[in-house]
PDB file of C-alpha atoms in Angstrom:
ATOM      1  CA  UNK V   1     -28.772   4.197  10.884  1.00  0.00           C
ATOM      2  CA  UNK V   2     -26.711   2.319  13.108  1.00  0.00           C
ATOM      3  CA  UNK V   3     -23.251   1.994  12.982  1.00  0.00           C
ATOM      4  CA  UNK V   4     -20.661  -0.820  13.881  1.00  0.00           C
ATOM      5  CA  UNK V   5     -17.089  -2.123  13.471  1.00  0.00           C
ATOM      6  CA  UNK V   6     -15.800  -4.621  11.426  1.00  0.00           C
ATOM      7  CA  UNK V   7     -12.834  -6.550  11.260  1.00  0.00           C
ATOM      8  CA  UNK V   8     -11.583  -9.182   8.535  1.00  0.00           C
ATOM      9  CA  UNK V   9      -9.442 -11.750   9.800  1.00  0.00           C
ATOM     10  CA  UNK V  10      -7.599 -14.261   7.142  1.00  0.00           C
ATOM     11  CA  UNK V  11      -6.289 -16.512   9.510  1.00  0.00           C
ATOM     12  CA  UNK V  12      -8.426 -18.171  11.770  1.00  0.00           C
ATOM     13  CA  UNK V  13      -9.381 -21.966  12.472  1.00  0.00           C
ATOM     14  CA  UNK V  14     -10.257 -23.075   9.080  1.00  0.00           C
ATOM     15  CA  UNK V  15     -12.700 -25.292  11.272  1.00  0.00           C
ATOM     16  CA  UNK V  16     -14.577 -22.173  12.571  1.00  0.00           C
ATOM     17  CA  UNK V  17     -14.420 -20.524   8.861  1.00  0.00           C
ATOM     18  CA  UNK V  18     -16.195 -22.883   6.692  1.00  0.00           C
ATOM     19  CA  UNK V  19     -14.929 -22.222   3.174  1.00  0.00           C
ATOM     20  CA  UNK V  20     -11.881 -20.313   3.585  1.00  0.00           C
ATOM     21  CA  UNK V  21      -8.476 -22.056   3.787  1.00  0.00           C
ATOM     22  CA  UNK V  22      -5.587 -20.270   6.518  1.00  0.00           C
ATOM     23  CA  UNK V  23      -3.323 -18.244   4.810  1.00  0.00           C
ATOM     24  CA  UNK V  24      -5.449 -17.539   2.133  1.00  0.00           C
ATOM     25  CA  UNK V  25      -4.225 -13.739   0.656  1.00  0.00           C
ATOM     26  CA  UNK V  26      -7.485 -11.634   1.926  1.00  0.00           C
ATOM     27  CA  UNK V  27      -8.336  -7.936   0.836  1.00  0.00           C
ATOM     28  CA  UNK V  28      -5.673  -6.088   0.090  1.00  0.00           C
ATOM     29  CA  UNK V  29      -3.494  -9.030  -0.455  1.00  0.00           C
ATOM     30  CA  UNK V  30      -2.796  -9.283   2.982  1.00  0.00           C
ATOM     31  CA  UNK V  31      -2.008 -13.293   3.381  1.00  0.00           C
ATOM     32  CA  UNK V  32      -0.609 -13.408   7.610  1.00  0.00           C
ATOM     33  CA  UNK V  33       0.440 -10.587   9.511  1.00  0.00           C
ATOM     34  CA  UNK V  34      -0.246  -8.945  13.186  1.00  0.00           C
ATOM     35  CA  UNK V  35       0.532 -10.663  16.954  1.00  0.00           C
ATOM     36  CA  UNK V  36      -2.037 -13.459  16.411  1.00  0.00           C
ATOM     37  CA  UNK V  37      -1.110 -14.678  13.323  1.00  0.00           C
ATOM     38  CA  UNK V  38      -4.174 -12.981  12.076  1.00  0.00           C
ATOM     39  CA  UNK V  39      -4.440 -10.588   8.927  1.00  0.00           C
ATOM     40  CA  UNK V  40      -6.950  -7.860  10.661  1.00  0.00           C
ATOM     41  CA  UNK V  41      -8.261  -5.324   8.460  1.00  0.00           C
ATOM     42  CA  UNK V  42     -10.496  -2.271  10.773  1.00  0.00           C
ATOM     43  CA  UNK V  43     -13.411  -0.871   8.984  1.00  0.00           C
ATOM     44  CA  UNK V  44     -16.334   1.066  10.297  1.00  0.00           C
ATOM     45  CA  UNK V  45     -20.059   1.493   8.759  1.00  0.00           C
ATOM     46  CA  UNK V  46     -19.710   4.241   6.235  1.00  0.00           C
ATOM     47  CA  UNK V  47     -23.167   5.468   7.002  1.00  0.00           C
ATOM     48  CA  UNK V  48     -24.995   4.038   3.345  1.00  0.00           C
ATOM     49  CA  UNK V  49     -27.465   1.258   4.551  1.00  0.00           C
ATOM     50  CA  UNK V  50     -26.229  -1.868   4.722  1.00  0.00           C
ATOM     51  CA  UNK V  51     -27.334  -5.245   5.921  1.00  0.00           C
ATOM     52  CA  UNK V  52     -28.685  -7.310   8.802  1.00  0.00           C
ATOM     53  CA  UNK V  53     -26.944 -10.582   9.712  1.00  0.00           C
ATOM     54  CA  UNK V  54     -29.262 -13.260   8.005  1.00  0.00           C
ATOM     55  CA  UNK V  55     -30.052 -11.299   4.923  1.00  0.00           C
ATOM     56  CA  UNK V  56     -32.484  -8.879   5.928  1.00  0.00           C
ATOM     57  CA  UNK V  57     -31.978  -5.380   3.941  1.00  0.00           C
ATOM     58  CA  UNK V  58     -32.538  -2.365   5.942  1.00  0.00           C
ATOM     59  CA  UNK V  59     -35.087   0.007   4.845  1.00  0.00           C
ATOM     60  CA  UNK V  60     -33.896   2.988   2.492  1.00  0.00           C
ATOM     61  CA  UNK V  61     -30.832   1.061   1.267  1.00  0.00           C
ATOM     62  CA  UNK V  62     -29.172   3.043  -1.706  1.00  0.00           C
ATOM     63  CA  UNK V  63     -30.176   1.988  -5.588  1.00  0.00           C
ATOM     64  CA  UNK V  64     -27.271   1.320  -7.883  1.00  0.00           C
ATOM     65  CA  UNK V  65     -26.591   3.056 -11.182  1.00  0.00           C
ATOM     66  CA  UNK V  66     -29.790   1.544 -12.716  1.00  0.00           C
ATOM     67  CA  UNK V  67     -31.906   3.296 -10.235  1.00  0.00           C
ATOM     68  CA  UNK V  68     -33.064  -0.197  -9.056  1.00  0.00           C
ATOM     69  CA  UNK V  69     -31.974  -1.755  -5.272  1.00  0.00           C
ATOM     70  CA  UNK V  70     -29.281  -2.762  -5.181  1.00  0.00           C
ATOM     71  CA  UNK V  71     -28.685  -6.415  -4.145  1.00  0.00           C
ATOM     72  CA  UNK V  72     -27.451  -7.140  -0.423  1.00  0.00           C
ATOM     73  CA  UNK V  73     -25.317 -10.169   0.250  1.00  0.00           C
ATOM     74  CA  UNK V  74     -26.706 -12.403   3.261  1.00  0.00           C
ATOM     75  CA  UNK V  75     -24.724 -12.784   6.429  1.00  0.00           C
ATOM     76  CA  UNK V  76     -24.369 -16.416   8.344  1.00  0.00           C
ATOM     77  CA  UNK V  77     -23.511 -15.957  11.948  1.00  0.00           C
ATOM     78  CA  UNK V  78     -20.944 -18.616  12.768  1.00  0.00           C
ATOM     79  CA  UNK V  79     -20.115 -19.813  16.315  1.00  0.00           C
ATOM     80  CA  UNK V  80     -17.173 -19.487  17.449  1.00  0.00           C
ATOM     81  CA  UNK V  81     -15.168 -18.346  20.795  1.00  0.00           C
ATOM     82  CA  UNK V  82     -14.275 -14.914  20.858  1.00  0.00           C
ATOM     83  CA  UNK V  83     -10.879 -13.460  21.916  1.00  0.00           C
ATOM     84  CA  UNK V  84     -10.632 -12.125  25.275  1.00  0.00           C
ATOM     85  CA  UNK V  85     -11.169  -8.797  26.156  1.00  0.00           C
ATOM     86  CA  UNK V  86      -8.927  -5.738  24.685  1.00  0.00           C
ATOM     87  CA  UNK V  87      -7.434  -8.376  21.672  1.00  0.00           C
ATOM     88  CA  UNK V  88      -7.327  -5.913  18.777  1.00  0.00           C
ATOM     89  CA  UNK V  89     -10.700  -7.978  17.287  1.00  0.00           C
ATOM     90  CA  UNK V  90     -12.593  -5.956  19.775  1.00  0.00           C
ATOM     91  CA  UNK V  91     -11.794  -2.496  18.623  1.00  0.00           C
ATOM     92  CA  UNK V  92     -11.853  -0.895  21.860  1.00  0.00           C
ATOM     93  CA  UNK V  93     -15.211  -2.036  22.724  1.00  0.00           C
ATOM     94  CA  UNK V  94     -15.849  -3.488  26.114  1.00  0.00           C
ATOM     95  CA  UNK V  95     -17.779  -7.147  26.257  1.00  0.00           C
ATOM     96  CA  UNK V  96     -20.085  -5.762  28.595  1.00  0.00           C
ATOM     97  CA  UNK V  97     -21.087  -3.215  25.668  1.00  0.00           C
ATOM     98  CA  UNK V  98     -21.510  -5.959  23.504  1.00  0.00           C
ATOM     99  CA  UNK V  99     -20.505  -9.287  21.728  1.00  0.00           C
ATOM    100  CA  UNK V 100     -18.360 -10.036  18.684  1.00  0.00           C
ATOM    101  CA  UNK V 101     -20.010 -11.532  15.885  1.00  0.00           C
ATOM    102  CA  UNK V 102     -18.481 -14.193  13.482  1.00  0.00           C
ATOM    103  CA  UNK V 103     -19.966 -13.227   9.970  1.00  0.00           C
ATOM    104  CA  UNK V 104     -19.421 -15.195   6.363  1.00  0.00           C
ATOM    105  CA  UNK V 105     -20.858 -12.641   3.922  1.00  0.00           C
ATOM    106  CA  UNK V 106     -21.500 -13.574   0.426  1.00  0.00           C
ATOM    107  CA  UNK V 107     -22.594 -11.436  -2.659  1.00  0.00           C
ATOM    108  CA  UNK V 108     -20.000  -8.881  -4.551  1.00  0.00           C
ATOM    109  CA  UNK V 109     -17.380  -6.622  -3.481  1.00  0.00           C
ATOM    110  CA  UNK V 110     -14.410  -7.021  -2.092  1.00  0.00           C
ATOM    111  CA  UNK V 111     -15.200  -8.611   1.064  1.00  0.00           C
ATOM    112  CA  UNK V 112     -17.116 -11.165  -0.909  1.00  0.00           C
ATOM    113  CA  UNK V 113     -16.700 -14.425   0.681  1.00  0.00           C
ATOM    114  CA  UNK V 114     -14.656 -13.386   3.325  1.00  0.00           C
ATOM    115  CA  UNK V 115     -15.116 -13.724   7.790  1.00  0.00           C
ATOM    116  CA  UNK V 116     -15.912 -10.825   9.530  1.00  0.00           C
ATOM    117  CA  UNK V 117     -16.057  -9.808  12.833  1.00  0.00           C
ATOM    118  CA  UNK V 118     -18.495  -7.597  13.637  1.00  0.00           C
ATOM    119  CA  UNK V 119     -19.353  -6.117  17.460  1.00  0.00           C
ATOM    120  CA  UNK V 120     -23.065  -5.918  18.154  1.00  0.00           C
ATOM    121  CA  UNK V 121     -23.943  -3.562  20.607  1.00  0.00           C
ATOM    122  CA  UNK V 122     -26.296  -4.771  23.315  1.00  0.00           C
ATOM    123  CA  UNK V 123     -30.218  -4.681  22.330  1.00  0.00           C
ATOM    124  CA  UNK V 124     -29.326  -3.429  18.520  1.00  0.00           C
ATOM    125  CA  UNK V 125     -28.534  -5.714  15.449  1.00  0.00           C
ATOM    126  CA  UNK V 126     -25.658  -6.522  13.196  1.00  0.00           C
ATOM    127  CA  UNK V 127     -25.034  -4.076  10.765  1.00  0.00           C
ATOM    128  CA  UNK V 128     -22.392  -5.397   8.527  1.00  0.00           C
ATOM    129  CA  UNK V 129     -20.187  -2.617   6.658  1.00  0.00           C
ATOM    130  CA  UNK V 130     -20.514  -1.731   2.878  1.00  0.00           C
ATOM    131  CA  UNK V 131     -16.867  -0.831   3.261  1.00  0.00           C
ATOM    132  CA  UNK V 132     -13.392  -1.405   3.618  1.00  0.00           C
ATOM    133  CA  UNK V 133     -10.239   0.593   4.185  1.00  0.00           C
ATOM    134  CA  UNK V 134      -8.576  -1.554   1.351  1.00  0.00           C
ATOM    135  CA  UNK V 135     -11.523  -0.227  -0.807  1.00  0.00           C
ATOM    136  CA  UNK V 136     -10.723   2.873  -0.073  1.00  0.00           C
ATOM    137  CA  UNK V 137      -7.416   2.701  -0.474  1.00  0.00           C
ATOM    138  CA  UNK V 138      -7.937   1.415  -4.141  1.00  0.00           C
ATOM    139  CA  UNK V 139      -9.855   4.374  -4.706  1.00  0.00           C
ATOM    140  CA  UNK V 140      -7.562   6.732  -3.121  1.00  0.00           C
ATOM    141  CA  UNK V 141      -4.525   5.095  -5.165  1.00  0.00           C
ATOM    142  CA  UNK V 142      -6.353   5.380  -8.341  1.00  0.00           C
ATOM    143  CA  UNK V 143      -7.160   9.331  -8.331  1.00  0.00           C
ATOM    144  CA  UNK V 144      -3.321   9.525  -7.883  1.00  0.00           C
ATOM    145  CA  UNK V 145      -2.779   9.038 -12.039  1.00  0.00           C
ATOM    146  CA  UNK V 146       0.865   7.241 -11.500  1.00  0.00           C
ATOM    147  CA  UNK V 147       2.361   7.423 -14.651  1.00  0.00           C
ATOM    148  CA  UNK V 148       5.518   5.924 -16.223  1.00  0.00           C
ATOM    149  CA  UNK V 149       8.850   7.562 -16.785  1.00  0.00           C
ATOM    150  CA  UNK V 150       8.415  10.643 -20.030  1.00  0.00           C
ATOM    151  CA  UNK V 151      11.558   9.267 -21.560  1.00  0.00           C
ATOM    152  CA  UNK V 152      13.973  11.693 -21.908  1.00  0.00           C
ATOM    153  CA  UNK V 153      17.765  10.625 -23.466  1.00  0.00           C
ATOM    154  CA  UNK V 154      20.721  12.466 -24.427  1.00  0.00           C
ATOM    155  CA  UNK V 155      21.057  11.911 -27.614  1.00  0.00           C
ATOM    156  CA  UNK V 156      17.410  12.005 -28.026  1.00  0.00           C
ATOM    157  CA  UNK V 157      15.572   9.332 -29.401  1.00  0.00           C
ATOM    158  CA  UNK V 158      14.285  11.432 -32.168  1.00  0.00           C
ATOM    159  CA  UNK V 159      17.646  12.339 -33.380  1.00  0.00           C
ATOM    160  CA  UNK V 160      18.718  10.812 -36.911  1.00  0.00           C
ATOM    161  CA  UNK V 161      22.619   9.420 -35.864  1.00  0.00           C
ATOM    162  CA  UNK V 162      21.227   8.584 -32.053  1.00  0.00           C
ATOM    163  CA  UNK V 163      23.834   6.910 -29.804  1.00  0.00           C
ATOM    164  CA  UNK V 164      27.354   6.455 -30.757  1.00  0.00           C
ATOM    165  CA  UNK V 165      29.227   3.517 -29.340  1.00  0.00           C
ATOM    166  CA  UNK V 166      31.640   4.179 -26.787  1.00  0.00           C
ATOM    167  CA  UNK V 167      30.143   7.380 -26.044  1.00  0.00           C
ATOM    168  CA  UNK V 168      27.488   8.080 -22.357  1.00  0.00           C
ATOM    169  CA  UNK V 169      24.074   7.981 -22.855  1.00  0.00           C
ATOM    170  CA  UNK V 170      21.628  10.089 -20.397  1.00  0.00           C
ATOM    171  CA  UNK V 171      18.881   8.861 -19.106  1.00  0.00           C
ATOM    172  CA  UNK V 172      15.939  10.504 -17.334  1.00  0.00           C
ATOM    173  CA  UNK V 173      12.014  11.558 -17.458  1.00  0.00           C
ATOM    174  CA  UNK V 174      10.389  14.761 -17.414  1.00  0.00           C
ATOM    175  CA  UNK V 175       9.478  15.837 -13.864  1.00  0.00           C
ATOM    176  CA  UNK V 176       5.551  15.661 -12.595  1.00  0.00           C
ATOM    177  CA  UNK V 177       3.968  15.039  -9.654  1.00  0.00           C
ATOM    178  CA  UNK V 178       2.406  11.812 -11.868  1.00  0.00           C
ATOM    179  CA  UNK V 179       5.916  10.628 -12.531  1.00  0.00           C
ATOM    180  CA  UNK V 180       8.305  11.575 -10.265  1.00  0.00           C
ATOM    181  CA  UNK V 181       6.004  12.297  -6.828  1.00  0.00           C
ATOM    182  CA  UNK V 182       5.090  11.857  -4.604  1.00  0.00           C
ATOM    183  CA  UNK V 183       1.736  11.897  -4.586  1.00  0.00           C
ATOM    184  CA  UNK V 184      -1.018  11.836  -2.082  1.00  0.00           C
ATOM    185  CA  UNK V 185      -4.647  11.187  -1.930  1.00  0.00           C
ATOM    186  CA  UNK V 186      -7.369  10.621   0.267  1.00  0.00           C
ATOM    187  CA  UNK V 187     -10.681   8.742  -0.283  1.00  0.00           C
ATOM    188  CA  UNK V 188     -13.247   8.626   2.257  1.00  0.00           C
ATOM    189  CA  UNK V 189     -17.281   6.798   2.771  1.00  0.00           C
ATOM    190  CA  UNK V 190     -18.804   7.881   6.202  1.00  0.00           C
ATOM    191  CA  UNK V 191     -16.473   7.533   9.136  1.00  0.00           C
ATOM    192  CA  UNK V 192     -13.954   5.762   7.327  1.00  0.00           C
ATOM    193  CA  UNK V 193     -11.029   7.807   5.751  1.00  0.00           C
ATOM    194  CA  UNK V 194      -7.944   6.236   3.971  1.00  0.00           C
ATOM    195  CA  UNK V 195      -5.032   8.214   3.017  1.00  0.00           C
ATOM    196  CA  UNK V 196      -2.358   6.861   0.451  1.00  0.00           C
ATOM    197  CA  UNK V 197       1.170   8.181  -0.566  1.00  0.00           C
ATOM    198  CA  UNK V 198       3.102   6.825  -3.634  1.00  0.00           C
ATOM    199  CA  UNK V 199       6.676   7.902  -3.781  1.00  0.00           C
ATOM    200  CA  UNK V 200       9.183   6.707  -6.725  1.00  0.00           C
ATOM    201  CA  UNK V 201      11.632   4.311  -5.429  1.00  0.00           C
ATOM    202  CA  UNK V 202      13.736   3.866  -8.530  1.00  0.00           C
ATOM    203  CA  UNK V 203      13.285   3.437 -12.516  1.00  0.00           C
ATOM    204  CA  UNK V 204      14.849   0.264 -14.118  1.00  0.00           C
ATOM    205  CA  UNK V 205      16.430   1.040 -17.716  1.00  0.00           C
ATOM    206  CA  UNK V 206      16.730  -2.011 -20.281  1.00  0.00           C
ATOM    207  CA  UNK V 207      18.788  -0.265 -22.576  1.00  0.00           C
ATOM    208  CA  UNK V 208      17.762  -2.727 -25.575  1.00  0.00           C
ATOM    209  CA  UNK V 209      21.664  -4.325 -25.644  1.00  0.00           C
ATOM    210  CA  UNK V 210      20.701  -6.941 -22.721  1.00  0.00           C
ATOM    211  CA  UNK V 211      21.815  -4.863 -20.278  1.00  0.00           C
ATOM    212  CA  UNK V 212      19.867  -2.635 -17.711  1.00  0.00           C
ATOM    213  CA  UNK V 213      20.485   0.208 -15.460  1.00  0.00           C
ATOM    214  CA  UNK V 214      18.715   1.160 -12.031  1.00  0.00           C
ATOM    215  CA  UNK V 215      18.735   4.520 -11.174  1.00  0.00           C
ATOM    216  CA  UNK V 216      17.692   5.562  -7.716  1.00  0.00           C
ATOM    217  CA  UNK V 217      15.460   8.501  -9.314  1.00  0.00           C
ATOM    218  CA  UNK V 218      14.383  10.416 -12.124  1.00  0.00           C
ATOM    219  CA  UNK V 219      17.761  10.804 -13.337  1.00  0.00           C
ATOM    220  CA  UNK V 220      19.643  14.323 -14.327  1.00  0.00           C
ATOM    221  CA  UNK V 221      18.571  16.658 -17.219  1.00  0.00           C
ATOM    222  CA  UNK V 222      21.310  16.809 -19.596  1.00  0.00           C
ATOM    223  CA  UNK V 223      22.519  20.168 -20.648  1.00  0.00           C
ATOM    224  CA  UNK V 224      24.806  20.999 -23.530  1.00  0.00           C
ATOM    225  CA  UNK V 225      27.763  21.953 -21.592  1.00  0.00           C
ATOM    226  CA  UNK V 226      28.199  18.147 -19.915  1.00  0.00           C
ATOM    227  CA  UNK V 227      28.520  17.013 -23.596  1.00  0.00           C
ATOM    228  CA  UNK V 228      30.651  14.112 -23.316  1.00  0.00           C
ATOM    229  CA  UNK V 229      30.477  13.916 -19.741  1.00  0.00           C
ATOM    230  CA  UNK V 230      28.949  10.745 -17.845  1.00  0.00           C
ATOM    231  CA  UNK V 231      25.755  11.187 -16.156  1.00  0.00           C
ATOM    232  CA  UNK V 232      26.152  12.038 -12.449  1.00  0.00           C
ATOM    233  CA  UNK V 233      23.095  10.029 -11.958  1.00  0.00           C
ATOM    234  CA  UNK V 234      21.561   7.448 -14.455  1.00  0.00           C
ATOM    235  CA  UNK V 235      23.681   6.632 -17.867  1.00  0.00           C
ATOM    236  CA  UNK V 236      24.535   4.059 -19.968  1.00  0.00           C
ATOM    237  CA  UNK V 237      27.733   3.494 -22.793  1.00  0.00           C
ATOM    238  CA  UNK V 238      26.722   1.528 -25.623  1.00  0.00           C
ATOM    239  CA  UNK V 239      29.928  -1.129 -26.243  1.00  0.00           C
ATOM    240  CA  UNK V 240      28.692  -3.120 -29.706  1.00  0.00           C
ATOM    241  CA  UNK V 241      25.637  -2.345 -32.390  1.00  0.00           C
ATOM    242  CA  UNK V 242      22.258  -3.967 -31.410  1.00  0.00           C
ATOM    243  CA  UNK V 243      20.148  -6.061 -33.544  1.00  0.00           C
ATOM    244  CA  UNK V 244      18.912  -3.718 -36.346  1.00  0.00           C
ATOM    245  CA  UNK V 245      20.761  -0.258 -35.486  1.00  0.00           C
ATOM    246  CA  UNK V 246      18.079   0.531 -33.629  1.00  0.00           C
ATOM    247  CA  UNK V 247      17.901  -0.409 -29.320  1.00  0.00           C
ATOM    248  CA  UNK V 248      14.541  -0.641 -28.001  1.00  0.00           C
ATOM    249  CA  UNK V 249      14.309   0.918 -24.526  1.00  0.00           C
ATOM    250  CA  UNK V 250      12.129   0.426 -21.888  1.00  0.00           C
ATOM    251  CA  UNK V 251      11.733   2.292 -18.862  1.00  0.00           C
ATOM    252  CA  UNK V 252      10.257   0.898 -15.925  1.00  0.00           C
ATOM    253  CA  UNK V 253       8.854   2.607 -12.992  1.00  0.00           C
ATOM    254  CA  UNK V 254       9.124   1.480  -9.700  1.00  0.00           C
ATOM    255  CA  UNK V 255       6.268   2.853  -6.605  1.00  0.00           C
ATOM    256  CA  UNK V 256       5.964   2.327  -3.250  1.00  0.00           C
ATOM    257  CA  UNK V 257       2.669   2.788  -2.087  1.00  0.00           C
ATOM    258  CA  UNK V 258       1.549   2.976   1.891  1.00  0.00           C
ATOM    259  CA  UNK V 259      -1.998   3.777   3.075  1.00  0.00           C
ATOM    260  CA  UNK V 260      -3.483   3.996   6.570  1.00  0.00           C
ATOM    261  CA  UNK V 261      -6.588   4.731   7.821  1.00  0.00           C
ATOM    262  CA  UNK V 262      -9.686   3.014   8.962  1.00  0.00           C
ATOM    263  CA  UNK V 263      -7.697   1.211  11.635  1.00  0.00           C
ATOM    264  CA  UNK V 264      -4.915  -0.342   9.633  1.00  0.00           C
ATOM    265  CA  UNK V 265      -2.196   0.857   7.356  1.00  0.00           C
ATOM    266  CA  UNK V 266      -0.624  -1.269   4.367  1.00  0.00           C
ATOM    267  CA  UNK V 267       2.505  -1.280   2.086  1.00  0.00           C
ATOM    268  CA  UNK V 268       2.027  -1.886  -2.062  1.00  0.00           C
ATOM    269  CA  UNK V 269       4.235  -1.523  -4.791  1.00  0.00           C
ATOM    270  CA  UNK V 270       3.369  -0.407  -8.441  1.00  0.00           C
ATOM    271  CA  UNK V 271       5.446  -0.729 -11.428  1.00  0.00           C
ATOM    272  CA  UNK V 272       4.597   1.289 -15.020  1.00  0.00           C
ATOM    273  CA  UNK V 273       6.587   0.900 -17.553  1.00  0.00           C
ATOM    274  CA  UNK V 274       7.204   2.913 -21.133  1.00  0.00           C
ATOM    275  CA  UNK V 275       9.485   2.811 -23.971  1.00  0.00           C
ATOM    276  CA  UNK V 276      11.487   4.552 -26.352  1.00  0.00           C
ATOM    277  CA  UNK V 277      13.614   3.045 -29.422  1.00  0.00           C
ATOM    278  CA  UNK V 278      17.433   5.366 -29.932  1.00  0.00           C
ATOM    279  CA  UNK V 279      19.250   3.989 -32.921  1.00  0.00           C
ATOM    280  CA  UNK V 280      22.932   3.041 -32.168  1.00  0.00           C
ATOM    281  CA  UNK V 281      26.009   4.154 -34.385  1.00  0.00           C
ATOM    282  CA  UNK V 282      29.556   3.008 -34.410  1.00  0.00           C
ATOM    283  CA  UNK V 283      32.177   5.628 -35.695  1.00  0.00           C
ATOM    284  CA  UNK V 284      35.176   4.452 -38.016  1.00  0.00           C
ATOM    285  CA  UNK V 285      38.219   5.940 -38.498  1.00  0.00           C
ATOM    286  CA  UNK V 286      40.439   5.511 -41.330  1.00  0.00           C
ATOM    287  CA  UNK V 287      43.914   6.535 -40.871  1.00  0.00           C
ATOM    288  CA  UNK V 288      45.160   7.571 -44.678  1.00  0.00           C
ATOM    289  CA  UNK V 289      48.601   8.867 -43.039  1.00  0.00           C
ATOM    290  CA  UNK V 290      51.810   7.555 -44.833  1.00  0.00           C
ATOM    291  CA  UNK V 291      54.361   5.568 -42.981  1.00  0.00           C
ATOM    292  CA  UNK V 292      58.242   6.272 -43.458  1.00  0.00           C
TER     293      UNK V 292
END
């Protein structure tokens, strides 16, 4: 089968891309970005079969789960003027190998609806790709199993008296790759291969009192010789009762994710959040001392 390039561009002439307005967030959420103004995203033929420009399924084209063919979405070649020669549209291909080809594709997927660019080698035809490196990266970040923070406090949640006011609070989760990372994973279709890391950037504490705390990491493990002591790292003092006795925490996960491959590279952010409830004391002292 043959194979091609492909490029998605989200910020072109809306008079040269009927049907999609400039600035419009493309896949991968990518809105305007790059030394045109352009949002580019490089992607090369995976190898499955894909489709002709004008709708014209190649021959052997893979069945979906239902063992029937799957459906491919026709391709309208658009005119337009193409950049000049070594713009970043032309991925390294010479115009005397070739020309670029202005492509609205529609059908499912997410490059439904959207431009692309696609270089036709002399003498051979359009092969538009069943894949994209934001695909891929979606795949890649999903097989990472991000998790949010195992709650862990000092008193523990489970404890019967809990918190006491005026006394520190630790905070922190249990340490995995899935919730502390980082993690990285790799997905791959063909020629195309997208790696992704996710690394914790920080976990947001609302403590259930109206207040939260951001700690630039897991937090520290409490052990019983720091009792008393502040946390060196993430803590929290209780100053007044909350509603009930009991404060409702939630912990809150923050990821940075960033991907490259297929050409491009990307920056995300993921945020998982769990709770925990730690009821809230206040001690009273009664001074029964007689004065002289």
């Amino acid at each position: 089968m043959l194979k091609g390039s492909c490029l998605l561009t989200a910020g072109l002439l809306a008079a040269a891309l009927p049907g999609v307005a400039s600035g419009q967030a493309g896949p991968g959420g990518c809105t305007s970005a790059g030394t045109r103004g352009m949002c580019w995203v490089a992607a090369t033929d995976p190898g499955r079969p894909g489709t002709t420009a004008g709708g014209n399924p190649q021959r052997g084209r893979a069945p979906h789960a239902g063992g029937r063919p799957a459906a491919q979405p026709p391709c309208v070649d658009q005119p337009w003027t193409p950049p000049p020669a070594g713009d970043p549209l032309w991925g390294g291909h010479s115009p005397s190998d070739g020309s670029l080809k202005l492509l609205i594709c529609q059908g499912g997927g997410a490059l439904q609806g959207w431009p692309r660019v696609v270089f036709a080698p002399n003498g051979q035809p359009v092969v538009v790709p069943q894949v994209s490196p934001a695909e891929l990266a979606e795949q890649a970040i999903s097989e990472m199993g991000l998790s949010a923070p195992d709650i862990r406090l000092a008193p523990p949640a489970g404890s019967p008296h809990g918190a006491t006011i005026g006394f520190p609070v630790w905070m922190w989760t249990a340490r995995r790759e899935a919730t502390v990372g980082p993690v990285t994973r790799t997905a791959s279709a063909g020629s195309v291969t997208v790696t992704a890391t996710a690394t914790l950037a920080k976990i947001d504490w609302s403590m259930g009192d109206g207040s939260t705390v951001s700690c630039p990491g897991p937090g520290t493990e409490f052990t019983d010789d720091r009792a008393g002591q502040p946390s060196p790292t993430c803590g929290h003092v209780y100053r007044a009762l909350v509603g009930g006795g009991v404060a409702g925490i939630d912990a809150t996960s923050r990821w940075e994710i960033r991907w490259s491959g297929g050409g491009q590279s990307a920056f995300r952010t993921m945020a998982l959040t769990s709770s925990a409830r730690l009821p809230v004391r206040e001690i009273r002292t009664l001074n029964t001392g007689r004065s002289r």
